[in-house]
Amino acid sequence: MSDVDSTALPVKLYYRIGEVSEIVGVEPHVLRYWETEFRSIRPQKSRKGQRIYSRRDVDRLLKVKDLLYSHGFTIAGARKRLREGGAEPNTAALAVAVAAAPAAPRPGEQLRAALGEIRRDIVTLLSELDGAGMGVEIAGRTQGATAG
């Protein structure tokens, strides 16, 4: 895979960018660039905003370095190879899945429909009461004939 075996990594839950830079053998700015190019590499951020890489992130970075430096792939070619291997999300498949998914209702849409139905019921009841000769007062207004 690479000149660094992933089993030779220090046993830690998380690695800082400087450690990962030494392990992978590239400068930190290269790691930050690869984050923008490969969706599968997404380190977490600490409270201070520092990148914290998991072991899986380090393994993927080693694979990316191997593809780019040892096998001579371009960024696009490495991304495609990782996608074929299942390590990189397939953006074309995601776009198709999003397009095929039914549109989610807007948050207030169901409430608006329910309120519209209630309003129609109230208007129907008021017209029935008005047709029966009963006056109904709503919010200071008199609806229909007033009994009195």
CSV table of C-alpha atoms in Angstrom, one decimal:
chain,number,residue,atom,x,y,z
A,1,MET,CA,0.0,0.0,0.0
A,2,SER,CA,2.5,2.6,1.1
A,3,ASP,CA,5.9,2.9,2.8
A,4,VAL,CA,4.0,3.1,6.1
A,5,ASP,CA,2.0,0.1,7.2
A,6,SER,CA,-1.3,1.0,8.8
A,7,THR,CA,-0.7,-1.5,11.6
A,8,ALA,CA,2.5,0.4,12.5
A,9,LEU,CA,0.5,3.5,13.5
A,10,PRO,CA,0.6,4.6,17.1
A,11,VAL,CA,-2.3,3.1,19.0
A,12,LYS,CA,-4.5,6.2,19.6
A,13,LEU,CA,-8.1,7.2,19.0
A,14,TYR,CA,-7.3,10.5,17.4
A,15,TYR,CA,-4.3,12.1,15.7
A,16,ARG,CA,-3.5,15.8,15.2
A,17,ILE,CA,-2.6,17.1,11.8
A,18,GLY,CA,1.1,17.3,12.6
A,19,GLU,CA,1.2,13.6,13.6
A,20,VAL,CA,-0.8,12.6,10.5
A,21,SER,CA,1.5,14.7,8.3
A,22,GLU,CA,4.5,12.8,9.6
A,23,ILE,CA,2.8,9.4,9.3
A,24,VAL,CA,1.6,10.0,5.7
A,25,GLY,CA,4.8,11.8,4.7
A,26,VAL,CA,3.2,15.0,3.3
A,27,GLU,CA,3.0,18.6,4.5
A,28,PRO,CA,-0.1,19.7,6.5
A,29,HIS,CA,-1.3,21.9,3.7
A,30,VAL,CA,-1.5,18.9,1.4
A,31,LEU,CA,-3.7,17.1,3.9
A,32,ARG,CA,-6.0,20.1,4.1
A,33,TYR,CA,-6.2,20.2,0.3
A,34,TRP,CA,-7.0,16.5,0.1
A,35,GLU,CA,-9.9,17.1,2.5
A,36,THR,CA,-11.4,19.4,0.0
A,37,GLU,CA,-11.0,16.9,-2.9
A,38,PHE,CA,-12.0,13.6,-1.2
A,39,ARG,CA,-15.3,13.5,0.6
A,40,SER,CA,-14.4,10.4,2.6
A,41,ILE,CA,-11.7,12.4,4.5
A,42,ARG,CA,-13.5,14.5,7.0
A,43,PRO,CA,-11.6,15.0,10.2
A,44,GLN,CA,-13.5,16.2,13.2
A,45,LYS,CA,-12.6,19.5,14.8
A,46,SER,CA,-11.6,20.1,18.4
A,47,ARG,CA,-13.1,22.8,20.5
A,48,LYS,CA,-10.2,24.9,19.5
A,49,GLY,CA,-10.8,24.3,15.8
A,50,GLN,CA,-7.9,21.9,15.3
A,51,ARG,CA,-8.3,18.9,13.0
A,52,ILE,CA,-8.6,15.6,14.8
A,53,TYR,CA,-8.1,12.6,12.5
A,54,SER,CA,-9.4,9.1,13.3
A,55,ARG,CA,-7.5,6.0,12.4
A,56,ARG,CA,-9.8,5.4,9.4
A,57,ASP,CA,-9.0,8.9,8.2
A,58,VAL,CA,-5.3,8.2,8.4
A,59,ASP,CA,-5.8,4.9,6.5
A,60,ARG,CA,-7.6,6.7,3.8
A,61,LEU,CA,-5.0,9.3,3.5
A,62,LEU,CA,-2.3,6.6,3.2
A,63,LYS,CA,-4.4,5.1,0.4
A,64,VAL,CA,-4.8,8.5,-1.3
A,65,LYS,CA,-1.0,9.1,-1.1
A,66,ASP,CA,-0.4,5.6,-2.5
A,67,LEU,CA,-2.7,6.2,-5.5
A,68,LEU,CA,-1.3,9.6,-6.2
A,69,TYR,CA,2.4,9.2,-5.6
A,70,SER,CA,3.1,5.5,-6.2
A,71,HIS,CA,0.5,4.7,-9.0
A,72,GLY,CA,0.6,8.1,-10.7
A,73,PHE,CA,-3.2,8.7,-10.5
A,74,THR,CA,-4.6,12.2,-10.8
A,75,ILE,CA,-6.9,13.6,-8.1
A,76,ALA,CA,-9.9,12.7,-10.3
A,77,GLY,CA,-8.5,9.2,-11.0
A,78,ALA,CA,-7.8,8.6,-7.3
A,79,ARG,CA,-11.3,9.8,-6.4
A,80,LYS,CA,-12.8,7.4,-9.0
A,81,ARG,CA,-10.7,4.5,-7.8
A,82,LEU,CA,-11.7,5.1,-4.1
A,83,ARG,CA,-15.3,5.4,-5.3
A,84,GLU,CA,-15.1,2.0,-7.0
A,85,GLY,CA,-13.6,0.5,-3.9
A,86,GLY,CA,-16.4,1.9,-1.8
A,87,ALA,CA,-14.2,4.3,0.2
A,88,GLU,CA,-15.4,7.5,-1.5
A,89,PRO,CA,-19.1,8.5,-1.8
A,90,ASN,CA,-20.4,8.4,-5.4
A,91,THR,CA,-21.7,11.9,-6.0
A,92,ALA,CA,-23.5,10.9,-9.2
A,93,ALA,CA,-25.4,8.2,-7.4
A,94,LEU,CA,-26.2,10.6,-4.6
A,95,ALA,CA,-27.5,13.1,-7.1
A,96,VAL,CA,-29.8,10.5,-8.7
A,97,ALA,CA,-31.0,9.3,-5.2
A,98,VAL,CA,-31.8,12.9,-4.2
A,99,ALA,CA,-33.6,13.6,-7.5
A,100,ALA,CA,-35.6,10.4,-7.2
A,101,ALA,CA,-36.5,11.0,-3.5
A,102,PRO,CA,-40.0,12.6,-3.1
A,103,ALA,CA,-39.9,16.2,-2.1
A,104,ALA,CA,-40.2,16.6,1.7
A,105,PRO,CA,-43.1,18.8,2.7
A,106,ARG,CA,-42.1,22.2,4.1
A,107,PRO,CA,-42.3,22.4,7.9
A,108,GLY,CA,-45.5,24.5,8.1
A,109,GLU,CA,-47.3,22.9,5.1
A,110,GLN,CA,-49.2,20.3,7.0
A,111,LEU,CA,-50.2,22.8,9.7
A,112,ARG,CA,-51.4,25.3,7.0
A,113,ALA,CA,-53.5,22.6,5.3
A,114,ALA,CA,-55.1,21.6,8.6
A,115,LEU,CA,-55.9,25.2,9.5
A,116,GLY,CA,-57.4,25.7,6.0
A,117,GLU,CA,-59.6,22.7,6.5
A,118,ILE,CA,-60.7,24.1,10.0
A,119,ARG,CA,-61.5,27.5,8.4
A,120,ARG,CA,-63.6,25.9,5.7
A,121,ASP,CA,-65.5,23.9,8.4
A,122,ILE,CA,-66.1,27.1,10.4
A,123,VAL,CA,-67.3,29.0,7.3
A,124,THR,CA,-69.7,26.1,6.5
A,125,LEU,CA,-71.1,26.1,10.1
A,126,LEU,CA,-71.5,29.9,10.1
A,127,SER,CA,-73.4,29.8,6.8
A,128,GLU,CA,-75.7,27.0,8.2
A,129,LEU,CA,-76.3,29.0,11.3
A,130,ASP,CA,-77.1,32.1,9.2
A,131,GLY,CA,-79.4,30.1,7.0
A,132,ALA,CA,-81.3,29.0,10.2
A,133,GLY,CA,-81.9,32.6,11.1
A,134,MET,CA,-79.5,32.6,14.0
A,135,GLY,CA,-77.1,35.5,14.4
A,136,VAL,CA,-73.6,34.6,15.4
A,137,GLU,CA,-71.1,37.1,16.7
A,138,ILE,CA,-67.5,36.6,15.8
A,139,ALA,CA,-64.7,38.9,17.1
A,140,GLY,CA,-67.0,41.8,17.6
A,141,ARG,CA,-68.8,41.4,14.3
A,142,THR,CA,-72.3,40.1,13.8
A,143,GLN,CA,-72.7,37.4,11.3
A,144,GLY,CA,-76.3,37.1,9.9
A,145,ALA,CA,-79.4,38.4,11.7
A,146,THR,CA,-79.2,39.4,15.3
A,147,ALA,CA,-81.6,37.9,17.7
A,148,GLY,CA,-82.7,40.4,20.1
